[in-house]
Coordinates of C-alpha atoms in Angstrom, one line a residue:
M1 CA 0.0 0.0 0.0
D2 CA 1.5 3.3 -1.0
P3 CA 1.3 6.5 1.2
V4 CA -1.3 8.1 -1.1
T5 CA -3.7 5.2 -0.9
A6 CA -3.2 5.0 2.9
A7 CA -4.1 8.7 3.3
G8 CA -7.2 8.0 1.2
I9 CA -8.5 5.5 3.8
G10 CA -7.7 7.7 6.8
L11 CA -4.4 6.3 7.9
S12 CA -1.9 8.9 9.2
V13 CA 1.5 8.8 7.8
T14 CA 3.0 7.9 11.2
S15 CA 0.5 5.1 11.7
L16 CA 1.4 3.7 8.3
A17 CA 5.1 4.0 9.1
L18 CA 4.5 2.0 12.3
Q19 CA 2.6 -0.7 10.4
V20 CA 5.3 -1.0 7.8
F21 CA 8.1 -0.8 10.4
S22 CA 6.4 -3.6 12.5
G23 CA 6.2 -5.7 9.3
C24 CA 9.9 -5.3 8.8
I25 CA 10.7 -6.3 12.3
T26 CA 8.4 -9.3 11.9
G27 CA 10.2 -10.3 8.7
Y28 CA 13.5 -10.2 10.7
Q29 CA 12.0 -12.3 13.4
M30 CA 10.7 -14.9 10.9
F31 CA 14.1 -15.4 9.4
I32 CA 15.9 -15.4 12.8
E33 CA 13.5 -18.1 14.0
A34 CA 13.8 -20.2 10.8
K35 CA 13.6 -23.9 11.6
D36 CA 16.4 -26.3 10.7
M37 CA 18.9 -23.7 9.6
P38 CA 22.2 -25.5 9.0
A39 CA 25.1 -24.7 11.4
T40 CA 27.1 -23.2 8.5
Y41 CA 24.6 -20.4 8.3
E42 CA 24.6 -19.6 12.0
H43 CA 26.8 -16.6 11.6
L44 CA 24.2 -15.1 9.2
R45 CA 21.5 -15.7 11.7
T46 CA 23.6 -13.8 14.3
R47 CA 24.1 -10.9 11.9
L48 CA 20.3 -10.8 11.4
R49 CA 19.9 -10.4 15.1
I50 CA 22.4 -7.5 15.1
E51 CA 20.7 -5.8 12.2
Q52 CA 17.2 -6.3 13.7
T53 CA 18.5 -4.6 16.9
R54 CA 19.8 -1.7 14.8
C55 CA 16.4 -1.3 13.2
L56 CA 14.7 -1.5 16.5
N57 CA 17.0 1.1 18.1
W58 CA 16.4 3.4 15.2
G59 CA 12.6 3.0 15.4
E60 CA 12.6 3.7 19.1
K61 CA 14.8 6.8 18.6
V62 CA 12.6 8.3 15.9
G63 CA 9.3 7.7 17.8
L64 CA 7.7 4.7 16.1
L65 CA 5.7 4.0 19.1
E66 CA 1.9 3.6 19.3
E67 CA 1.6 6.0 22.2
L68 CA 3.3 8.7 20.1
L69 CA 1.1 8.4 17.0
D70 CA -0.9 11.5 17.9
E71 CA 2.3 13.6 18.3
P72 CA 4.6 12.4 15.5
S73 CA 8.2 13.5 15.7
Q74 CA 9.4 16.3 13.3
F75 CA 11.8 13.8 11.8
L76 CA 9.0 11.4 10.7
Q77 CA 7.0 14.3 9.4
L78 CA 9.8 15.7 7.3
N79 CA 11.2 12.3 6.0
H80 CA 8.1 10.1 5.9
N81 CA 8.2 9.4 2.1
L82 CA 11.9 8.4 2.2
I83 CA 11.5 6.3 5.3
L84 CA 8.4 4.5 3.9
N85 CA 10.2 3.7 0.7
I86 CA 13.2 2.2 2.5
L87 CA 11.0 0.2 4.8
L88 CA 9.0 -1.2 1.9
E89 CA 12.3 -2.1 0.2
V90 CA 13.2 -4.0 3.4
Q91 CA 10.0 -6.0 3.1
K92 CA 10.6 -6.6 -0.6
A93 CA 14.1 -7.9 0.2
F94 CA 12.6 -10.5 2.6
R95 CA 10.1 -11.6 0.1
S96 CA 12.6 -12.0 -2.7
C97 CA 14.7 -14.3 -0.5
M98 CA 11.9 -16.9 -0.2
V99 CA 10.9 -19.6 -2.6
V100 CA 7.3 -19.3 -1.5
T101 CA 6.0 -15.9 -0.5
K102 CA 2.2 -16.0 -0.3
K103 CA 1.9 -18.1 2.8
Y104 CA 4.8 -16.6 4.7
D105 CA 4.7 -13.0 3.5
P106 CA 5.5 -10.8 6.5
V107 CA 3.2 -8.1 5.0
A108 CA 0.3 -10.4 4.4
A109 CA -2.3 -11.9 6.7
A110 CA -1.6 -15.5 7.9
S111 CA -4.4 -17.9 8.1
S112 CA -4.0 -19.0 11.6
R113 CA -3.0 -17.5 14.9
S114 CA -1.7 -20.8 16.1
S115 CA 1.3 -20.5 13.9
A116 CA 2.6 -17.3 15.4
I117 CA 6.3 -16.8 16.0
A118 CA 7.4 -17.3 19.6
I119 CA 9.8 -14.6 20.8
S120 CA 12.8 -16.3 22.3
E121 CA 14.2 -15.1 25.7
S122 CA 17.2 -13.6 24.0
H123 CA 15.0 -11.3 22.0
G124 CA 12.4 -10.6 24.7
S125 CA 13.1 -6.9 24.9
T126 CA 10.1 -4.7 25.6
F127 CA 10.3 -2.7 22.3
L128 CA 10.6 -5.9 20.2
E129 CA 7.5 -7.4 21.8
R130 CA 5.5 -4.2 21.4
T131 CA 6.5 -3.9 17.8
L132 CA 5.5 -7.5 17.0
A133 CA 2.3 -6.9 18.9
A134 CA 1.5 -3.9 16.7
W135 CA 1.8 -6.1 13.7
R136 CA -0.6 -8.7 15.1
K137 CA -3.2 -6.1 16.0
G138 CA -4.3 -5.9 12.4
G139 CA -5.2 -9.6 12.5
R140 CA -1.9 -10.6 10.8
V141 CA 0.2 -13.3 12.3
A142 CA 3.5 -14.3 10.8
S143 CA 4.1 -18.0 10.4
R144 CA 7.3 -19.6 11.5
I145 CA 9.2 -20.5 8.3
E146 CA 11.2 -23.5 7.4
W147 CA 14.8 -23.3 6.2
S148 CA 13.6 -25.1 3.0
V149 CA 11.6 -22.0 1.8
I150 CA 14.7 -19.7 2.0
K151 CA 16.8 -19.2 -1.1
K152 CA 20.2 -20.3 0.2
D153 CA 22.2 -18.6 -2.5
S154 CA 20.4 -15.3 -1.8
F155 CA 20.5 -15.4 2.1
E156 CA 23.9 -13.7 2.5
E157 CA 23.0 -11.1 -0.1
L158 CA 19.8 -10.4 1.8
I159 CA 21.7 -9.6 4.9
K160 CA 24.1 -7.3 3.0
K161 CA 21.1 -5.4 1.7
L162 CA 19.6 -5.1 5.2
I163 CA 22.9 -3.6 6.4
H164 CA 22.7 -1.1 3.6
F165 CA 19.1 -0.2 4.4
N166 CA 19.9 0.3 8.1
D167 CA 22.8 2.6 7.1
R168 CA 20.4 4.6 4.9
I169 CA 17.7 5.2 7.5
E170 CA 20.4 6.1 10.0
S171 CA 21.9 8.6 7.6
F172 CA 18.9 10.9 7.8
L173 CA 19.4 11.5 11.5
D174 CA 21.0 14.6 12.9
R175 CA 24.4 14.2 14.6
R176 CA 23.2 14.2 18.1
T177 CA 20.5 11.6 17.5
L178 CA 22.9 9.5 15.6
D179 CA 25.4 9.6 18.5
D180 CA 22.6 8.5 20.8
L181 CA 21.8 5.7 18.4
R182 CA 25.4 4.6 18.3
Q183 CA 25.5 4.4 22.1
A184 CA 22.3 2.3 22.1
Q185 CA 23.8 -0.1 19.6
A186 CA 27.1 -0.3 21.4
Q187 CA 25.1 -1.3 24.5
S188 CA 23.2 -3.9 22.5
N189 CA 26.4 -5.3 21.1
L190 CA 28.0 -5.7 24.5
M191 CA 24.9 -7.4 25.9
L192 CA 25.0 -9.9 22.9
L193 CA 28.6 -10.6 23.7
Q194 CA 27.8 -11.0 27.4
V195 CA 25.3 -13.8 26.7
T196 CA 27.4 -15.6 24.1
E197 CA 29.2 -18.2 26.0
Q198 CA 30.4 -21.0 23.7
V199 CA 33.5 -20.7 21.6
S200 CA 31.6 -21.9 18.5
Q201 CA 29.0 -19.1 19.0
L202 CA 31.8 -16.5 19.5
R203 CA 33.3 -17.7 16.2
D204 CA 29.9 -17.2 14.5
L205 CA 29.7 -13.7 16.1
I206 CA 33.1 -12.8 14.7
A207 CA 32.1 -14.0 11.2
A208 CA 28.8 -12.1 11.5
V209 CA 30.3 -8.7 12.4
R210 CA 33.0 -9.1 9.7
L211 CA 30.4 -9.6 7.0
E212 CA 31.0 -6.8 4.5
Q213 CA 28.3 -4.8 2.8
T214 CA 28.0 -5.2 -1.0
A215 CA 28.7 -1.9 -2.7
G216 CA 26.7 -2.2 -5.9
P217 CA 25.7 0.6 -8.2
D218 CA 22.6 1.5 -6.0
M219 CA 24.3 0.7 -2.7
S220 CA 27.4 2.9 -2.6
P221 CA 27.6 5.3 0.3
S222 CA 27.3 9.0 -0.4
F223 CA 29.7 11.5 1.0
S224 CA 27.1 12.8 3.4
R225 CA 26.9 9.4 5.0
A226 CA 30.6 8.8 5.4
S227 CA 30.7 9.4 9.1
T228 CA 27.8 7.0 9.6
F229 CA 29.8 4.1 8.0
V230 CA 33.0 5.0 9.9
D231 CA 31.2 4.9 13.2
R232 CA 29.4 1.6 12.4
D233 CA 32.6 0.0 11.2
D234 CA 34.4 1.0 14.3
Q235 CA 31.7 -0.6 16.4
M236 CA 31.9 -3.8 14.4
R237 CA 35.7 -3.9 14.7
S238 CA 35.5 -3.4 18.4
L239 CA 32.8 -6.2 18.8
A240 CA 34.9 -8.6 16.7
S241 CA 38.0 -7.8 18.8
L242 CA 36.2 -8.4 22.0
A243 CA 34.6 -11.7 20.7
A244 CA 38.0 -13.0 19.5
F245 CA 39.5 -12.3 22.9
K246 CA 36.7 -13.9 24.8
A247 CA 37.0 -17.0 22.6
H248 CA 40.7 -17.2 23.1
A249 CA 40.3 -16.8 26.9
L250 CA 37.8 -19.6 27.0
E251 CA 40.0 -21.9 25.0
L252 CA 42.9 -21.3 27.3
E253 CA 40.8 -21.7 30.4
K254 CA 39.3 -25.0 29.1
A255 CA 42.7 -26.2 27.9
T256 CA 41.4 -26.7 24.4
M257 CA 44.4 -25.0 22.9
E258 CA 48.1 -25.2 23.8
A259 CA 49.6 -22.1 25.4
P260 CA 52.9 -20.8 24.1
N261 CA 56.0 -20.9 26.2
L262 CA 56.4 -17.4 27.5
E263 CA 58.8 -18.1 30.3
I264 CA 61.8 -15.7 30.3
Q265 CA 65.2 -16.4 31.6
M266 CA 66.4 -13.7 34.1
S267 CA 69.9 -13.9 32.4
D268 CA 68.3 -12.4 29.3
L269 CA 67.5 -9.2 31.2
V270 CA 70.1 -6.5 31.7
S271 CA 70.7 -4.3 34.7
L272 CA 69.6 -7.0 37.2
D273 CA 70.6 -4.8 40.1
Q274 CA 67.9 -2.3 39.1
L275 CA 65.1 -4.9 39.1
R276 CA 64.3 -4.2 42.7
A277 CA 62.5 -1.0 41.8
T278 CA 58.7 -0.9 41.8
R279 CA 58.4 -0.9 38.0
P280 CA 61.9 -1.2 36.6
V281 CA 62.7 -0.4 33.0
T282 CA 65.3 -2.6 31.4
K283 CA 66.3 -4.5 28.2
L284 CA 65.3 -7.9 27.0
K285 CA 67.5 -9.1 24.2
G286 CA 68.0 -5.5 23.1
R287 CA 64.3 -4.6 23.4
S288 CA 63.1 -2.0 25.9
V289 CA 60.8 -3.5 28.6
W290 CA 59.4 -2.8 32.0
I291 CA 58.6 -5.2 34.8
E292 CA 55.7 -5.6 37.1
W293 CA 56.1 -7.8 40.2
R294 CA 53.5 -10.3 41.0
E295 CA 52.9 -12.4 44.2
T296 CA 55.7 -13.6 46.4
I297 CA 56.1 -17.3 47.3
A298 CA 56.6 -17.8 51.0
D299 CA 57.5 -21.2 52.6
I300 CA 57.1 -22.9 49.2
D301 CA 58.2 -26.3 50.6
A302 CA 55.1 -26.4 52.8
M303 CA 52.8 -25.4 49.9
P304 CA 53.7 -27.4 46.8
K305 CA 50.1 -27.5 45.6
Y306 CA 49.8 -23.7 45.9
K307 CA 53.1 -23.2 44.1
R308 CA 51.9 -25.3 41.1
Q309 CA 48.6 -23.4 41.0
L310 CA 50.4 -20.1 41.1
A311 CA 52.8 -21.1 38.3
D312 CA 49.8 -22.2 36.2
R313 CA 48.0 -19.0 36.8
V314 CA 50.9 -16.8 36.0
R315 CA 51.5 -18.8 32.8
A316 CA 47.9 -18.5 31.7
L317 CA 47.7 -14.8 32.6
A318 CA 50.9 -14.0 30.6
T319 CA 49.5 -15.9 27.7
I320 CA 46.2 -14.0 27.6
L321 CA 47.8 -10.6 28.1
A322 CA 50.1 -11.4 25.2
S323 CA 47.3 -12.5 23.0
P324 CA 47.2 -10.8 19.6
S325 CA 43.3 -10.8 19.9
K326 CA 43.4 -8.7 23.1
S327 CA 41.2 -5.7 22.6
P328 CA 42.9 -2.3 22.7
T329 CA 39.9 -1.0 24.7
F330 CA 41.3 -3.0 27.7
R331 CA 44.2 -0.5 27.8
S332 CA 46.5 -3.3 29.1
P333 CA 50.2 -3.2 28.4
D334 CA 51.6 -5.7 25.9
C335 CA 52.9 -8.7 27.8
L336 CA 56.1 -10.5 26.5
G337 CA 56.3 -13.2 29.1
Y338 CA 57.1 -13.8 32.8
F339 CA 59.9 -15.1 35.0
L340 CA 60.4 -16.4 38.6
D341 CA 63.0 -14.5 40.6
E342 CA 64.5 -17.3 42.6
T343 CA 67.3 -15.0 44.0
S344 CA 64.9 -12.9 46.0
R345 CA 63.6 -13.8 49.5
P346 CA 60.8 -14.7 49.3
Q347 CA 60.8 -15.7 45.7
R348 CA 58.4 -13.9 43.4
Y349 CA 57.0 -13.8 39.9
A350 CA 57.1 -10.9 37.5
L351 CA 55.4 -10.1 34.2
V352 CA 57.5 -8.5 31.5
Y353 CA 55.8 -5.8 29.3
S354 CA 57.0 -4.0 26.2
W355 CA 58.0 -0.4 26.8
P356 CA 55.0 1.7 25.6
L357 CA 57.3 4.3 23.9
G358 CA 59.4 1.7 22.0
D359 CA 63.1 2.4 22.2
S360 CA 62.7 6.1 22.4
D361 CA 62.3 8.4 25.4
L362 CA 64.0 5.9 27.8
G363 CA 64.6 8.9 30.0
A364 CA 60.8 8.9 30.8
G365 CA 59.4 6.6 33.4
I366 CA 56.1 4.9 34.3
A367 CA 54.0 6.7 36.9
S368 CA 50.8 5.6 38.5
L369 CA 47.7 7.6 39.3
R370 CA 48.6 7.1 42.9
D371 CA 51.9 8.8 42.2
A372 CA 50.2 11.7 40.6
L373 CA 47.8 12.1 43.5
A374 CA 50.7 12.3 45.9
S375 CA 52.5 14.9 43.8
S376 CA 51.8 18.7 43.7
T377 CA 50.6 18.4 40.1
R378 CA 47.3 19.9 39.3
I379 CA 45.3 18.4 36.4
S380 CA 42.5 20.2 34.5
L381 CA 38.9 19.1 35.0
N382 CA 38.6 18.1 31.4
S383 CA 41.6 15.8 31.6
R384 CA 40.3 14.2 34.8
I385 CA 36.8 13.6 33.3
S386 CA 38.4 12.1 30.2
L387 CA 40.5 9.8 32.4
A388 CA 37.4 8.7 34.3
C389 CA 35.7 7.9 31.0
R390 CA 38.6 5.8 29.7
L391 CA 38.8 3.8 32.9
S392 CA 35.1 3.1 33.1
E393 CA 35.0 2.1 29.4
S394 CA 38.0 -0.3 29.9
L395 CA 36.3 -2.0 32.8
L396 CA 33.0 -2.2 30.9
H397 CA 34.7 -4.0 28.0
L398 CA 36.7 -6.3 30.3
H399 CA 33.4 -7.4 32.0
A400 CA 31.7 -7.8 28.6
V401 CA 34.1 -10.8 28.0
N402 CA 33.5 -12.1 31.5
W403 CA 37.0 -11.2 32.7
L404 CA 37.5 -9.8 36.2
H405 CA 40.3 -7.4 37.1
K406 CA 40.2 -8.2 40.9
G407 CA 42.8 -5.6 41.8
F408 CA 41.6 -2.3 40.3
R409 CA 43.1 0.6 42.2
S410 CA 44.9 3.9 41.5
D411 CA 48.3 2.2 41.7
C412 CA 47.5 0.1 38.6
V413 CA 46.4 3.1 36.5
L414 CA 49.6 4.0 34.7
F415 CA 50.9 6.6 32.3
T416 CA 54.3 7.7 31.1
A417 CA 55.9 10.6 32.9
A418 CA 58.8 12.8 31.8
G419 CA 59.4 14.0 35.4
D420 CA 57.9 14.3 38.8
R421 CA 55.1 16.6 37.4
D422 CA 54.8 15.9 33.7
F423 CA 52.2 13.1 33.6
I424 CA 50.7 12.2 30.2
L425 CA 47.2 11.1 31.2
S426 CA 46.0 10.6 27.6
D427 CA 48.3 7.5 27.3
V428 CA 46.7 5.6 30.2
L429 CA 47.4 1.9 30.7
I430 CA 45.7 -0.4 33.2
S431 CA 47.9 -3.0 34.9
G432 CA 47.4 -5.0 38.0
F433 CA 46.0 -7.9 36.0
E434 CA 48.1 -10.3 38.1
F435 CA 45.1 -11.0 40.2
S436 CA 42.7 -11.6 37.4
R437 CA 40.9 -14.7 36.3
P438 CA 37.8 -15.5 34.1
A439 CA 34.5 -15.2 35.8
L440 CA 33.5 -18.8 35.3
P441 CA 31.9 -21.1 37.9
D442 CA 34.7 -23.6 37.6
A443 CA 37.6 -21.1 37.3
M444 CA 40.3 -21.8 39.8
T445 CA 40.6 -19.2 42.6
V446 CA 44.0 -18.7 44.3
T447 CA 43.9 -17.0 47.7
H448 CA 46.4 -14.2 48.1
V449 CA 47.6 -12.0 51.0
F450 CA 47.7 -8.4 49.8
P451 CA 49.4 -5.3 51.2
V452 CA 47.1 -3.1 53.2
E453 CA 47.5 -0.3 50.6
Q454 CA 45.9 -2.5 48.0
D455 CA 43.2 -3.7 50.3
L456 CA 42.0 -0.1 50.7
Y457 CA 40.2 -0.5 47.4
R458 CA 38.7 -3.9 48.0
H459 CA 35.0 -4.4 48.8
P460 CA 34.5 -5.3 52.5
D461 CA 33.2 -8.7 51.5
L462 CA 36.7 -9.5 50.2
L463 CA 38.4 -8.5 53.5
D464 CA 36.9 -11.4 55.6
P465 CA 39.2 -14.2 56.8
E466 CA 37.2 -16.4 54.3
P467 CA 36.6 -13.9 51.6
A468 CA 33.7 -14.0 49.1
R469 CA 34.4 -15.0 45.5
S470 CA 35.3 -12.0 43.4
K471 CA 32.7 -10.7 41.1
K472 CA 31.9 -7.8 38.8
S473 CA 30.2 -5.6 41.3
Y474 CA 33.4 -5.7 43.5
D475 CA 35.4 -4.5 40.5
I476 CA 32.9 -1.7 40.0
Y477 CA 33.1 -0.8 43.7
S478 CA 36.9 -0.4 43.3
L479 CA 36.3 1.7 40.2
G480 CA 34.0 4.0 42.2
L481 CA 36.8 4.7 44.7
V482 CA 39.2 5.5 41.9
L483 CA 36.7 7.8 40.3
A484 CA 36.3 9.6 43.7
E485 CA 40.1 10.0 43.8
I486 CA 40.1 11.5 40.3
A487 CA 37.3 13.9 41.3
M488 CA 38.9 15.1 44.5
W489 CA 42.5 14.6 43.3
Q490 CA 43.3 13.0 46.6
P491 CA 44.1 9.4 47.7
I492 CA 41.1 7.5 49.1
E493 CA 42.4 7.5 52.7
E494 CA 42.5 11.3 52.7
I495 CA 39.0 11.5 51.2
T496 CA 37.5 9.2 53.8
G497 CA 39.8 10.4 56.6
I498 CA 40.9 6.9 57.8
E499 CA 44.3 5.5 58.9
V500 CA 45.9 3.0 56.5
R501 CA 45.6 0.1 58.9
R502 CA 44.1 -3.3 58.3
S503 CA 41.6 -2.8 61.1
R504 CA 40.3 0.3 59.5
L505 CA 39.7 -1.0 56.0
Y506 CA 36.1 -1.9 56.6
Q507 CA 35.4 1.8 57.2
V508 CA 36.1 2.9 53.7
R509 CA 32.8 2.0 52.2
E510 CA 30.9 3.0 55.4
R511 CA 32.4 6.5 55.4
M512 CA 31.9 6.9 51.6
L513 CA 28.2 6.2 52.0
D514 CA 27.6 8.0 55.3
E515 CA 25.7 11.2 54.5
K516 CA 27.3 12.8 57.6
T517 CA 30.7 12.8 56.0
G518 CA 29.5 14.9 53.1
I519 CA 31.9 13.2 50.7
F520 CA 29.4 13.0 47.8
D521 CA 28.6 16.7 48.3
S522 CA 32.2 17.5 48.0
I523 CA 32.5 15.4 44.8
A524 CA 29.5 17.2 43.4
E525 CA 31.0 20.6 44.2
R526 CA 34.2 19.6 42.4
V527 CA 32.9 17.8 39.3
G528 CA 29.1 18.1 39.3
D529 CA 26.0 16.1 40.5
I530 CA 26.1 13.6 37.6
Y531 CA 29.6 12.5 38.4
A532 CA 28.8 12.3 42.1
K533 CA 25.8 10.1 41.4
V534 CA 28.0 7.8 39.2
V535 CA 30.4 7.3 42.1
R536 CA 27.6 6.6 44.5
R537 CA 26.1 4.0 42.2
C538 CA 29.5 2.2 41.8
I539 CA 30.1 2.1 45.6
S540 CA 26.5 1.3 46.6
G541 CA 26.3 -1.7 44.3
G542 CA 23.3 -4.1 44.6
E543 CA 20.2 -2.7 43.0
S544 CA 22.1 0.3 41.8
L545 CA 23.9 -2.0 39.4
G546 CA 20.8 -4.0 38.5
V547 CA 21.6 -6.9 40.9
D548 CA 19.4 -8.3 43.6
I549 CA 20.9 -9.3 46.9
G550 CA 22.3 -12.8 46.6
A551 CA 22.0 -12.9 42.8
D552 CA 24.5 -15.0 40.8
E553 CA 26.5 -12.4 38.8
E554 CA 28.0 -15.2 36.7
D555 CA 24.5 -16.0 35.4
P556 CA 24.3 -14.7 31.8
K557 CA 21.0 -12.9 32.4
V558 CA 22.2 -11.2 35.5
G559 CA 25.4 -10.3 33.7
A560 CA 23.5 -8.8 30.8
E561 CA 21.4 -6.6 33.1
M562 CA 24.5 -5.4 34.9
Q563 CA 26.1 -4.7 31.6
K564 CA 23.1 -2.6 30.6
I565 CA 23.2 -0.5 33.8
F566 CA 27.0 -0.2 33.7
H567 CA 26.8 1.2 30.2
A568 CA 23.8 3.4 30.6
E569 CA 24.3 4.8 34.1
I570 CA 28.0 4.9 34.5
V571 CA 29.9 4.9 31.2
S572 CA 27.3 7.0 29.2
K573 CA 26.8 9.4 32.0
L574 CA 30.5 10.1 32.2
R575 CA 30.8 10.5 28.4
A576 CA 28.0 13.1 28.4
L577 CA 29.9 15.4 30.8
K578 CA 31.2 18.5 29.2
F579 CA 32.9 21.4 31.0

């Protein structure tokens, strides 16, 4: 039905757009739920899910909601003909990919309600349900299709067309709305990654996001849409990188692939007398490197089992941090290997990282945020907000692949420094991964004894004699303390006014959340109310992070909800700050 005919029978343009849009989403759902699809096509099904989510996010942003039909957005009013034409082309593309179209036509009435598509739990979002319900209101029910009615040789081409159509409808948006849409899609991508748990599924996801759009004569991008494609491609590359890392980590954890030998001989390192420094810079076979010390091994003869566990954990950690699939969004240094210093008492492990500046500027050093806080250096508000954004984004992506940091603190936030005051905050790295492990139910946990300065940043539940198992909300708690330090530009013990003694560690969270201390008021005064609310959310945890008391954070559904809150209420809020 064309717009003119629709107007003739009393349908508003917005109402018609909603009907056609819901037909498109129903078409997506039919193909996603196609029965008996061979495993070799699973990556295409995955890409269909991604493109359906893009279309849904777009529809929600432009106001294709039943409750808004009486007050259509200016965007819909100005672009209704173009939008309708594109949406009708989407429906046409679905029809053309089917051997039989009459019975299964997503824009035609089906004969029986009993054959309606069931919405799977993974697609049970409110807007999807409402959109499919809008389609059914007209007495139309889409049947669930069999793989046999889909044209196999046209299926991949269909998806490339859908990518193109989504790019086109997004290209009409203004820059601000497009940015909002990109944030919504990034959140959807991370939630998809969160619930994808099998290596084979992750491989399908990687293949799906790497699917290139066909650039035929009628599908080449215009100059005005250049930024749209760049943003989308960046998102796809980031998702592929995270999925590849998660798959690699799972393979290592499940011992389905052989880890390379990354053990380094201490004799290959020069200036051994300087290795006692906190983060010594040295040479490894002519290459500039820096060293980060890990746990010590005390009384090893009495703990042979612990020694083996520790060696295995260091080896696995070095392997994953040296992985070429490691996402740059983690901001972790490039690991070259590890060694055991048997000359020290007690013995201790160390991770060896490449020097971030190559073989240049060896006069510079590596400083931590903790060092900067203790100095007389004053950093601009914009630089501090930017640093807070980078750290929260890194932890968000780390959690998206189910990897816990476990030791997040200002001492592991690193940047190069030319002197005592010249800190380069834009080149931030996150170290301290020596205490990390995948957040899997059967992942091995090694108990450590930490210095009291590190325990300042640990959640109180981790300070008990028999500590709780580490989880994402504890990482986010530690992030909240670091964000508070960045806001006030003071160490956390000065902000809370406690002595750095083990008996006082439990008071950190209490004093942060105690209204009488006025800490959040002080943070709001320095960096604004929004930033202060973000810090409070991180430290409060629980329902503030979308987690019920006692909920299993390793459950994919719980993890997905946490990911949603983390992205929307922490990362996005910090990104939106402008001073």
